[in-house]
mmCIF file of C-alpha atoms in Angstrom:
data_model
loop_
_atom_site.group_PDB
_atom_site.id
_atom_site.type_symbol
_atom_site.label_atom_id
_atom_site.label_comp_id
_atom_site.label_asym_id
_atom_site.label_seq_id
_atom_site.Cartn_x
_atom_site.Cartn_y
_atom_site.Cartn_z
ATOM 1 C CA UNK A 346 -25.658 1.062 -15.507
ATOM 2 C CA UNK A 347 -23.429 3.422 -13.337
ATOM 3 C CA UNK A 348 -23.758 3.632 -9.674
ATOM 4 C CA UNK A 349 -25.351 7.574 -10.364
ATOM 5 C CA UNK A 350 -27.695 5.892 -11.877
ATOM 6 C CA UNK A 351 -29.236 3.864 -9.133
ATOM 7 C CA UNK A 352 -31.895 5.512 -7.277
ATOM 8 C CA UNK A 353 -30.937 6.259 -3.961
ATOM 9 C CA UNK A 354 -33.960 6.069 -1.529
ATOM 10 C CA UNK A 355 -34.731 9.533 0.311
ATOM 11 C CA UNK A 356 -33.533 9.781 4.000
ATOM 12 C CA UNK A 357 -36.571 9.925 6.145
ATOM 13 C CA UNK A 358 -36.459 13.128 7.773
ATOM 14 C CA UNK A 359 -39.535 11.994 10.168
ATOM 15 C CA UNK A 360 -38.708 8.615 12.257
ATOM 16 C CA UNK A 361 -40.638 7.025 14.014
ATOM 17 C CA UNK A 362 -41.770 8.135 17.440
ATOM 18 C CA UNK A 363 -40.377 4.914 18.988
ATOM 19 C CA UNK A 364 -36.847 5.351 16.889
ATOM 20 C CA UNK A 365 -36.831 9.144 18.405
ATOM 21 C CA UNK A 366 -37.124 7.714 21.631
ATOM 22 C CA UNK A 367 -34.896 5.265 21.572
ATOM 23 C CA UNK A 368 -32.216 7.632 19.735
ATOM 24 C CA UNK A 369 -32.706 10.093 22.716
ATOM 25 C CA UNK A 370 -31.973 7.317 25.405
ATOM 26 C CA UNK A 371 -28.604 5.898 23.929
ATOM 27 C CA UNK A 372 -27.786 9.445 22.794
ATOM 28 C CA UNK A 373 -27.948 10.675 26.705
ATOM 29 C CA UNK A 374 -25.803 7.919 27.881
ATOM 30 C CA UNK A 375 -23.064 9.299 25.246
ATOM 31 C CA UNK A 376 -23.698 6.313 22.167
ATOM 32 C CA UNK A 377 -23.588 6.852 18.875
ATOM 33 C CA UNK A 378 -24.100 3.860 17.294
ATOM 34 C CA UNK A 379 -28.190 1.981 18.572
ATOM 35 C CA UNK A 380 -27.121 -1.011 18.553
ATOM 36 C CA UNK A 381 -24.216 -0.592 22.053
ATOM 37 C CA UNK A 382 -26.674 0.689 24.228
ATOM 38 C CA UNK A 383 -28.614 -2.962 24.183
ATOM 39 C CA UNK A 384 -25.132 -4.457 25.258
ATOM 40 C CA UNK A 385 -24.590 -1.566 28.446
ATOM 41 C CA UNK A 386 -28.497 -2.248 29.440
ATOM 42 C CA UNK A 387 -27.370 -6.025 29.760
ATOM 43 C CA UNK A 388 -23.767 -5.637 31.631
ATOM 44 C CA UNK A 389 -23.613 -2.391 32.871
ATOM 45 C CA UNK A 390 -25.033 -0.988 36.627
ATOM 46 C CA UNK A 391 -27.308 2.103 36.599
ATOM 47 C CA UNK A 392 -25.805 5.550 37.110
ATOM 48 C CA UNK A 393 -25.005 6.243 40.533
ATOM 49 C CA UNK A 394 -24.925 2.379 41.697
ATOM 50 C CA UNK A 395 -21.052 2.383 41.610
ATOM 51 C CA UNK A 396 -20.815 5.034 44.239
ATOM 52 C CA UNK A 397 -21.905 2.167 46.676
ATOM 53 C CA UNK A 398 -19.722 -0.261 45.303
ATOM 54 C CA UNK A 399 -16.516 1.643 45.010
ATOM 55 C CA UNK A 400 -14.900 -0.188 48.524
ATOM 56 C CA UNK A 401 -15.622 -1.450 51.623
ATOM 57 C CA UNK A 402 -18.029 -4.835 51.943
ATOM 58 C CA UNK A 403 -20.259 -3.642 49.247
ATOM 59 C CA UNK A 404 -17.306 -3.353 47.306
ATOM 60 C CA UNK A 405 -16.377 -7.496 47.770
ATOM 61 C CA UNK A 406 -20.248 -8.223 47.674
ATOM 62 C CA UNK A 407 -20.730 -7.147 44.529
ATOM 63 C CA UNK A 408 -17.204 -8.809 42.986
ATOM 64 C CA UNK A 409 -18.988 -12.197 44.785
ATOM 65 C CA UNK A 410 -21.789 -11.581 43.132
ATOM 66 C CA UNK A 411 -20.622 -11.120 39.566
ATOM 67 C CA UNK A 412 -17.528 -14.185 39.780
ATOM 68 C CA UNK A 413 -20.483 -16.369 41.247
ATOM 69 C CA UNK A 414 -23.348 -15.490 38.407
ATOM 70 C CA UNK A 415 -21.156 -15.474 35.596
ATOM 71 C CA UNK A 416 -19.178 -18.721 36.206
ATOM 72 C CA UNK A 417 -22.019 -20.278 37.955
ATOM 73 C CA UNK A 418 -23.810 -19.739 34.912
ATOM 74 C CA UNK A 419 -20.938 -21.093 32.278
ATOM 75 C CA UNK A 420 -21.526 -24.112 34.766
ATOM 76 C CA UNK A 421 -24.817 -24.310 34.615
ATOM 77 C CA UNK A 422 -25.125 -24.755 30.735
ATOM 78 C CA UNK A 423 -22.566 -27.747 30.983
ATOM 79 C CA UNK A 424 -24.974 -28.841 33.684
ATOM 80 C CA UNK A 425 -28.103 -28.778 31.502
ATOM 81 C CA UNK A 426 -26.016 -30.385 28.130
ATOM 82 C CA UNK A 427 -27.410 -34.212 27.553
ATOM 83 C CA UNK A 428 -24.563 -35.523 26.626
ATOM 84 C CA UNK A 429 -22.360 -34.174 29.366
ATOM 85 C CA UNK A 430 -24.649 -36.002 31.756
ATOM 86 C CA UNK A 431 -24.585 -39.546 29.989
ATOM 87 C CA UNK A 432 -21.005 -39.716 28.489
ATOM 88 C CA UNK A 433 -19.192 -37.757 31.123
ATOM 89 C CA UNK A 434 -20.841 -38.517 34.050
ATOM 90 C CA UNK A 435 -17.687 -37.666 36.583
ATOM 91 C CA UNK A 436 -16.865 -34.295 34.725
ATOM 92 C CA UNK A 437 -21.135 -33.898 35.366
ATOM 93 C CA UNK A 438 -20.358 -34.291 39.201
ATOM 94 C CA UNK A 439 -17.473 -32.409 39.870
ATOM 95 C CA UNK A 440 -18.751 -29.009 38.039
ATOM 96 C CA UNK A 441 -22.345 -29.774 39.560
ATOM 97 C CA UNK A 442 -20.011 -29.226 43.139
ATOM 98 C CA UNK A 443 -18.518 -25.921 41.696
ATOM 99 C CA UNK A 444 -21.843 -24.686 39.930
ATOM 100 C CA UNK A 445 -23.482 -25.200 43.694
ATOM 101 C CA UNK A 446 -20.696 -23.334 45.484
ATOM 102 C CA UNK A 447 -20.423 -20.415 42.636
ATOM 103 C CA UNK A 448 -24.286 -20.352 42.958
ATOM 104 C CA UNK A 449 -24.184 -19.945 46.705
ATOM 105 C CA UNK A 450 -21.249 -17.450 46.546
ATOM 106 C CA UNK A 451 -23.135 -15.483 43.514
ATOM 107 C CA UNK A 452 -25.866 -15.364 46.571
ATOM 108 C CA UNK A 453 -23.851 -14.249 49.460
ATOM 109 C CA UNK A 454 -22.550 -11.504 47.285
ATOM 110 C CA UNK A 455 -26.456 -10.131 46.130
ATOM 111 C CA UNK A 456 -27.170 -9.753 50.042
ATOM 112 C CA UNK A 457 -24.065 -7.760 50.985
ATOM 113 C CA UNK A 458 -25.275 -5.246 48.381
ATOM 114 C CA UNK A 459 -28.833 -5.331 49.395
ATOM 115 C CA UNK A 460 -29.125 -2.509 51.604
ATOM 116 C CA UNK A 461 -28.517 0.264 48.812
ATOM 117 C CA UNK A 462 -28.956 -1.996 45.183
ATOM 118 C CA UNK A 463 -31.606 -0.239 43.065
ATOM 119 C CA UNK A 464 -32.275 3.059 45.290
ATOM 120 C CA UNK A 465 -32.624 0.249 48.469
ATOM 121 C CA UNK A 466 -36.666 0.648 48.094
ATOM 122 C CA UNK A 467 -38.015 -1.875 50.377
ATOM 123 C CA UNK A 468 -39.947 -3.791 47.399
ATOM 124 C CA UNK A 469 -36.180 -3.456 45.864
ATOM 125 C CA UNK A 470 -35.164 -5.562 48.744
ATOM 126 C CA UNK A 471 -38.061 -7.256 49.333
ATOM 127 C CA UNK A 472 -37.095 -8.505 45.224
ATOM 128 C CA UNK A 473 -33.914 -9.583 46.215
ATOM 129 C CA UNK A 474 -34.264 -11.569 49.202
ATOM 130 C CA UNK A 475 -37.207 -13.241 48.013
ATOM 131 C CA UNK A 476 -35.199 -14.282 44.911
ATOM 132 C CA UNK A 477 -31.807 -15.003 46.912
ATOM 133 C CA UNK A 478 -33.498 -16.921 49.406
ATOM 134 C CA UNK A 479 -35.443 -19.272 47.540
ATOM 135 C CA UNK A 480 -32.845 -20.050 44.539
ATOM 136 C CA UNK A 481 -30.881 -20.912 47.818
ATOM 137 C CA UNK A 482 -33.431 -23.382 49.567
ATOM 138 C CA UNK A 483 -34.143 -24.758 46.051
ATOM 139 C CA UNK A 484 -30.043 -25.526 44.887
ATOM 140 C CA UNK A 485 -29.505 -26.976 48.635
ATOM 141 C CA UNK A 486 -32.720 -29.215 48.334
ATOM 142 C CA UNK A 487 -31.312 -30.181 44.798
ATOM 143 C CA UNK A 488 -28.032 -31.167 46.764
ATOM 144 C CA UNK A 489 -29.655 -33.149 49.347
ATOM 145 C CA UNK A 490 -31.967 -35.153 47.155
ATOM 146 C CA UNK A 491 -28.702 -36.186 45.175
ATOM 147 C CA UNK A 492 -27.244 -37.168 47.974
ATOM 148 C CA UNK A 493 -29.609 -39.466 48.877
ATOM 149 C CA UNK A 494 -29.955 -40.589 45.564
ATOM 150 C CA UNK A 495 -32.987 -39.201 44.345
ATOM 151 C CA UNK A 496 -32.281 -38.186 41.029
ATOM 152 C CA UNK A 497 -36.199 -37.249 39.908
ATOM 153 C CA UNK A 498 -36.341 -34.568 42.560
ATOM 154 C CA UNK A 499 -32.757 -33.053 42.491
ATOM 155 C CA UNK A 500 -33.699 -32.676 38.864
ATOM 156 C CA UNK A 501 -36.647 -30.514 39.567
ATOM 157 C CA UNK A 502 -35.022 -28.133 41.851
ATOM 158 C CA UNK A 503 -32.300 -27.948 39.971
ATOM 159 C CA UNK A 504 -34.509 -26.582 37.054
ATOM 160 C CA UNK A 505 -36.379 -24.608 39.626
ATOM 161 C CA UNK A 506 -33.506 -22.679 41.003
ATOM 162 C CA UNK A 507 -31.573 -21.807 37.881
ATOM 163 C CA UNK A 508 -34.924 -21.128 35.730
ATOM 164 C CA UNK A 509 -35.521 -18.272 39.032
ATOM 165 C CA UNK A 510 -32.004 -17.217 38.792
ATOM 166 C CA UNK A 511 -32.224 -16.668 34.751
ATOM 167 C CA UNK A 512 -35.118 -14.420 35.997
ATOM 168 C CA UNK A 513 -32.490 -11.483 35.198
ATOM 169 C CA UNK A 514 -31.995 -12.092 31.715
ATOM 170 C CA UNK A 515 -35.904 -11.650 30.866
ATOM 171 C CA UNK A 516 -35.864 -8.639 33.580
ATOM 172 C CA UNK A 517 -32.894 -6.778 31.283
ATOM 173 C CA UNK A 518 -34.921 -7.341 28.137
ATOM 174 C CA UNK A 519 -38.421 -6.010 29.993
ATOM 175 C CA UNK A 520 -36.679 -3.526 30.903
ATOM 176 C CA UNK A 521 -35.192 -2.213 27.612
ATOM 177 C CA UNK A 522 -38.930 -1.781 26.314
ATOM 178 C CA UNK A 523 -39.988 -0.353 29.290
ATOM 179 C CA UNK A 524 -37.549 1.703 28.461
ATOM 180 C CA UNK A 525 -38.656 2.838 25.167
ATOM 181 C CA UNK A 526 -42.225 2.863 25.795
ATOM 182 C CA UNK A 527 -41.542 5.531 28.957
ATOM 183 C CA UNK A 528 -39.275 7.878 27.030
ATOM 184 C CA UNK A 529 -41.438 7.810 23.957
ATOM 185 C CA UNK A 530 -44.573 8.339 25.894
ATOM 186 C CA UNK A 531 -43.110 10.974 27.910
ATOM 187 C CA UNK A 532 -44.219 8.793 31.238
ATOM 188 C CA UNK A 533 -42.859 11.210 34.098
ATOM 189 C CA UNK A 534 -41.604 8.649 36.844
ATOM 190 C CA UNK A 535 -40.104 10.499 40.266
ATOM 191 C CA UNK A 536 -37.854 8.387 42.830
ATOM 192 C CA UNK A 537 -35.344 9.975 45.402
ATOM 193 C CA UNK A 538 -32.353 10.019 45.044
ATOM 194 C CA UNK A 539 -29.009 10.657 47.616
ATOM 195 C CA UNK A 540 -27.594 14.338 47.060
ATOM 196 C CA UNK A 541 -23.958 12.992 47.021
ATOM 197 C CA UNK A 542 -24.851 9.880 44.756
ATOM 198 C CA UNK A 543 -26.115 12.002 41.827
ATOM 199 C CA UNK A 544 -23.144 14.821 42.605
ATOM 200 C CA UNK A 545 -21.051 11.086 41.568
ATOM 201 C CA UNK A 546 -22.411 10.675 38.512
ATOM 202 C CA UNK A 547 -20.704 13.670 37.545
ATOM 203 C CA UNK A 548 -17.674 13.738 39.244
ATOM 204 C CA UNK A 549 -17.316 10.281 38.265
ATOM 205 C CA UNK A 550 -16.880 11.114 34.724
ATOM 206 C CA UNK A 551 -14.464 13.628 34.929
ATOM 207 C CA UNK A 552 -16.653 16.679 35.959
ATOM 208 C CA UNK A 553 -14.851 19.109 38.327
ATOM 209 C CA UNK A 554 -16.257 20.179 41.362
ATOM 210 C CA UNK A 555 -16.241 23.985 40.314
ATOM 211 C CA UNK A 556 -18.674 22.800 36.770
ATOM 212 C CA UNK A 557 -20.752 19.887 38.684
ATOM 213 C CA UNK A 558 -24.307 21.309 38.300
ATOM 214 C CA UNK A 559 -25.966 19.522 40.986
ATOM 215 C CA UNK A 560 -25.561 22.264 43.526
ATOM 216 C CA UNK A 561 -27.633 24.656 41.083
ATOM 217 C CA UNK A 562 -29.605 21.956 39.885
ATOM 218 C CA UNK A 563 -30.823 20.871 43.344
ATOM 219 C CA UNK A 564 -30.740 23.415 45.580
ATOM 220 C CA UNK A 565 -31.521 21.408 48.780
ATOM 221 C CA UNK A 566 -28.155 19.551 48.082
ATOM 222 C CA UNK A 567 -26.032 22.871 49.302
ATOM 223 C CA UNK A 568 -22.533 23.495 48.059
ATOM 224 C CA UNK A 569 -21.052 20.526 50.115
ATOM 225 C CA UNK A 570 -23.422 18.178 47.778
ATOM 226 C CA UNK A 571 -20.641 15.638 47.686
ATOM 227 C CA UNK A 572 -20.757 14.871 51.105
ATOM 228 C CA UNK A 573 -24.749 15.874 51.828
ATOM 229 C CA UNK A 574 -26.691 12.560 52.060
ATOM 230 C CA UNK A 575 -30.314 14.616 52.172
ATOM 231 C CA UNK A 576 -32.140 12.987 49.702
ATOM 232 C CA UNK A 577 -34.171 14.751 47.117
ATOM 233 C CA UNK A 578 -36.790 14.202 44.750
ATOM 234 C CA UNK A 579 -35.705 13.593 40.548
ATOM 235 C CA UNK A 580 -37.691 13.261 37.589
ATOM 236 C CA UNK A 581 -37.500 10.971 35.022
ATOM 237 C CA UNK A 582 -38.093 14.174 32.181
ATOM 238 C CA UNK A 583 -35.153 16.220 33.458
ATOM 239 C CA UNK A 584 -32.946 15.257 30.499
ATOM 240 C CA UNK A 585 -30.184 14.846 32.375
ATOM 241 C CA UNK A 586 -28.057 11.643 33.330
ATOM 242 C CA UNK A 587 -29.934 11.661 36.854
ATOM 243 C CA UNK A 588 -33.213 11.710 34.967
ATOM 244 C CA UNK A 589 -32.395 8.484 33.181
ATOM 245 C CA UNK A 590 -31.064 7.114 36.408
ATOM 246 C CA UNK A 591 -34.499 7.565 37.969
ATOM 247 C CA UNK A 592 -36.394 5.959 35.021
ATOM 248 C CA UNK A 593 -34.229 2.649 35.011
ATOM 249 C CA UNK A 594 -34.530 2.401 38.849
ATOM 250 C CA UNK A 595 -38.481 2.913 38.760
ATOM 251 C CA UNK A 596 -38.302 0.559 35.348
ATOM 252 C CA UNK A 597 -36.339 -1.856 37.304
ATOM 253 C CA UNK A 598 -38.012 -2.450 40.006
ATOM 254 C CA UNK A 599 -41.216 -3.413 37.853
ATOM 255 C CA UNK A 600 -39.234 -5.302 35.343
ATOM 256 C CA UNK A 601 -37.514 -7.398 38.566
ATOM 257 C CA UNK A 602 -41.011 -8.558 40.022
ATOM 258 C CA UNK A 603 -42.889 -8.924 36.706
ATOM 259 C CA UNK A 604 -39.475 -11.536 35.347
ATOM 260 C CA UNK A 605 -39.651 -13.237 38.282
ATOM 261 C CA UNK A 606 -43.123 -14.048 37.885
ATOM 262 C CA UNK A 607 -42.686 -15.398 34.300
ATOM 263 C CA UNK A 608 -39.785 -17.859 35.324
ATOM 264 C CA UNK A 609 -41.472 -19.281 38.310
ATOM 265 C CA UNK A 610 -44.470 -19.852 35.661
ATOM 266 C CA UNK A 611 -41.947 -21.268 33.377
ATOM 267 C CA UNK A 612 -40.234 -23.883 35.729
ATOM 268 C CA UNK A 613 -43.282 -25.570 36.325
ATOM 269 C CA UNK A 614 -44.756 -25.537 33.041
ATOM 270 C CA UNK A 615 -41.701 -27.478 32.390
ATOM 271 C CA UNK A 616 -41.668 -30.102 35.283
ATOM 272 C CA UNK A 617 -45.513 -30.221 34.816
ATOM 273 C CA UNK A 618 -44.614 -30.993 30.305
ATOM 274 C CA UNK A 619 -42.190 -33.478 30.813
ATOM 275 C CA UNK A 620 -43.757 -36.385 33.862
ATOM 276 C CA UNK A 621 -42.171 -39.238 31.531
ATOM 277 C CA UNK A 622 -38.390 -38.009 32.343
ATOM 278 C CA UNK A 623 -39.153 -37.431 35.968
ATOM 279 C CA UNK A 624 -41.031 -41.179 36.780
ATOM 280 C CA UNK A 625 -37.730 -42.648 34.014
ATOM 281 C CA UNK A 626 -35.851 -40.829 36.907
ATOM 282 C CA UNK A 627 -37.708 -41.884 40.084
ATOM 283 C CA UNK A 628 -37.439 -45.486 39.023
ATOM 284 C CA UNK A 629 -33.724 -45.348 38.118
ATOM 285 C CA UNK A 630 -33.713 -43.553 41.855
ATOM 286 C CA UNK A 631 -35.037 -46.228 43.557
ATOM 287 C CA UNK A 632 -32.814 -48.977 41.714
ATOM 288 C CA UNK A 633 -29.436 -46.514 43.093
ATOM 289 C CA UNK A 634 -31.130 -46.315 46.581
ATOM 290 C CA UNK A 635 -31.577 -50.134 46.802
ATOM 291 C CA UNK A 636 -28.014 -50.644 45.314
ATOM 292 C CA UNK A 637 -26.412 -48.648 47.642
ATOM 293 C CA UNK A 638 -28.437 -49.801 50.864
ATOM 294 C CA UNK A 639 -30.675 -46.503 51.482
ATOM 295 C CA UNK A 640 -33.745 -48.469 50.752
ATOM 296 C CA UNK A 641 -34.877 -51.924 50.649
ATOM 297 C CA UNK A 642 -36.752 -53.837 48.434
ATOM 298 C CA UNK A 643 -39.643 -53.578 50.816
ATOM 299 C CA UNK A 644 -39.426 -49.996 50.957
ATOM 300 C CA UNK A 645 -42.484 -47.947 49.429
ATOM 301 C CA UNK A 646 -41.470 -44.515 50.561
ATOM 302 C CA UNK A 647 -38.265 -43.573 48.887
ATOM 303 C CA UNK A 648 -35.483 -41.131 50.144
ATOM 304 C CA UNK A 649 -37.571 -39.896 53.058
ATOM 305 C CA UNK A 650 -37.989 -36.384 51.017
ATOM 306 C CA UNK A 651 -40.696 -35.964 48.645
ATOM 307 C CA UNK A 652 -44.217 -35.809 48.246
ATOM 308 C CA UNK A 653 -44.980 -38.959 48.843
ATOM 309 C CA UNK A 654 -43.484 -38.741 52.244
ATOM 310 C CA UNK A 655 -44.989 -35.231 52.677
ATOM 311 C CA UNK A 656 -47.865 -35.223 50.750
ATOM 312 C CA UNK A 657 -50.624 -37.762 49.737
ATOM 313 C CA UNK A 658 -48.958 -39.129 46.282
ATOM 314 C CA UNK A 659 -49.054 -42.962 46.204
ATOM 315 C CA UNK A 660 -46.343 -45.064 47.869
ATOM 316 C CA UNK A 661 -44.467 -46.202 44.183
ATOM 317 C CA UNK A 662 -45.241 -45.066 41.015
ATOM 318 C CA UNK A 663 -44.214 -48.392 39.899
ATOM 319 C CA UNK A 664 -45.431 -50.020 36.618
ATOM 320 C CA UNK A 665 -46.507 -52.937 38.892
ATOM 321 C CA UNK A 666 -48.309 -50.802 41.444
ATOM 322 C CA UNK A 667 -49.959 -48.627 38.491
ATOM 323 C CA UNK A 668 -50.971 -52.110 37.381
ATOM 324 C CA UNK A 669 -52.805 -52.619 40.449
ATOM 325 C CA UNK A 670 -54.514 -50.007 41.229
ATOM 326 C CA UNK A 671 -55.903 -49.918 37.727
ATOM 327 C CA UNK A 672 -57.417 -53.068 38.309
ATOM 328 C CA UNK A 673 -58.470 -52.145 41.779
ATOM 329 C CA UNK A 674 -60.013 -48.931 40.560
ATOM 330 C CA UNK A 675 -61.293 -51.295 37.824
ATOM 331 C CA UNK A 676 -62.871 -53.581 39.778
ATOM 332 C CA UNK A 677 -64.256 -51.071 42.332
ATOM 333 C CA UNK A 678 -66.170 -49.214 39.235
ATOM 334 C CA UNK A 679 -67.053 -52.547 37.465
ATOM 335 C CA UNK A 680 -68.971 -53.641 41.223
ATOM 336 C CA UNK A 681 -70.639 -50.387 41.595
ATOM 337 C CA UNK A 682 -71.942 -50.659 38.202
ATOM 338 C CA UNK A 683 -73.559 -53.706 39.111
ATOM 339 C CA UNK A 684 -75.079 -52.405 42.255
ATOM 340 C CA UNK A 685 -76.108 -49.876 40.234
ATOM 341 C CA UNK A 686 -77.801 -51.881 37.465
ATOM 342 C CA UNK A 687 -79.176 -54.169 40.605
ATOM 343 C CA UNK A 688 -81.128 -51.281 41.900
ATOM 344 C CA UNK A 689 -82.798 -50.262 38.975
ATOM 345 C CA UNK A 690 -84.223 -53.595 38.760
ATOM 346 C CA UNK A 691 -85.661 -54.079 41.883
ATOM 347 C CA UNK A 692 -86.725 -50.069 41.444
#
């Protein structure tokens, strides 16, 4: 058979409404081929971001921010690998040290940049500090329950703070079909934006100051639009590179809050699935602690940090103190039985 003789399916002259939309998003931000734009919605900044980041402090902020997530994060896997904890338990140590400190940094960076990251909406920076300040308290907590040898608990806020911090991986990926499901439903979104950040976009990408239509375009910007920080009002259904920019910062925002949410559901579902590892843990813990003199034998209460110091968990969740409260809360239910059956007698 020669190759003209194998049918040759018909192009479909109608995609789908979803394909369409998609098409027209990467197509605005100058792709050709579908399958880049994924890779610029998971690396790249938002139009008009880079204006903020071009020098100054925001300018080292964000360079903290990026050295300390993506390092922090190479880390962080190594961290998490089984046999990197049991076989190379020094190696485990010393990058646990640098994965804290790149962490930290990562941090420091992501609230230098928090006064104009995303539009600087207040639930923008609401988003941020809530997320920077509580993967902080939970990798220091993780630090000081190592320290004092509590292995079960650094453990859980270990998971706990890089399970929040991974929050932005599931936020890129919300937003993508966010994304698509705005621009294919025509969903008009409106957020301001700075007069001389959207003239940026332009200039940034080689558009001279005599073509930049943002003068025209906006009106209230005036001729000196490059310097005018009035704010005005864009649409996400203006077509134009602004108009995307306002669609990712509304879909952003959303997709931030609603990822956030998921992890912190995730981390505990975790801790709350896997109780054998964390008592195997708590019990290696407390043979360290006596080892190295934190605790005696006589001690109930652990490293001083922990629910059972804090809370109302029982003193040691010791197979010989499970043991006997069993048969204390056997023998308490086997007596009131018998009171029980006593008074339905004599009744």
């Amino acid at each position: 058979m020669s190759t003209s003789d194998v049918p040759h399916r018909a192009p479909n002259q109608h995609p789908r409404p979803f394909m369409q939309a998609y098409r027209k998003v990467y197509h605005t931000f100058g792709f050709s081929k579908g399958y880049n734009f994924p890779l610029y919605i998971l690396t790249s900044a938002i139009p008009g971001e880079y204006y903020w980041y071009r020098a100054g402090f925001r300018h080292v902020g964000i360079t903290l921010h990026l050295i300390g997530v993506l390092f922090g994060s190479v880390l962080a896997v190594l961290q998490f690998t089984p046999i990197i904890r049991y076989k190379f338990i020094l190696f485990h140590r010393i990058t646990g040290y640098f994965a804290i400190f790149l962490f930290l940094l990562g941090n420091v960076g992501a609230f230098m940049i928090i006064d104009h990251s995303m539009g600087s909406a207040p639930i923008m920076r609401v988003y941020i500090g809530a997320l920077g300040t509580a993967t902080t308290v939970g990798i220091i907590l993780a630090y000081i329950n190592i320290k004092r040898l509590q292995i079960d608990q650094h453990r859980a806020w270990m998971i706990r703070a890089w399970v929040w911090a991974g929050n932005i991986i599931t936020l890129r990926l919300i937003l993508g079909i966010s994304l698509a499901i705005t621009s294919s439903s025509n969903i008009e979104l409106n957020t301001p934006f700075r007069c001389d950040e959207i003239y940026f976009m332009y200039s940034s990408t080689g558009v001279s100051a005599a073509e930049n239509p943002i003068p025209s375009r906006f009106p209230d910007c005036g001729v000196d639009a490059a310097k005018n920080p009035r704010q005005v009002l864009v649409s996400s259904l203006n077509g134009n590179v602004e108009g995307i920019a306002a669609n990712l910062r509304v879909c952003f925002t959303m997709a931030g809050w609603l990822a956030i949410v998921i992890h912190i559901f995730l981390a505990e579902l975790y801790l709350w699935l896997t109780p054998a590892e964390s008592h195997r843990l708590r019990v290696l813990s407390r043979t360290r602690q006596i080892e190295r003199g934190i605790l005696s034998v006589e001690d109930v209460k652990g490293g001083r940090l922990g629910s059972k110091n804090l809370g109302d968990a029982p003193e040691w969740w010791d197979r010989d103190v499970t043991e006997k409260r069993a048969d204390v809360d056997h023998h308490l239910s086997t007596s009131a039985g018998k009171q029980s059956e006593g008074k339905e007698m004599i009744a």
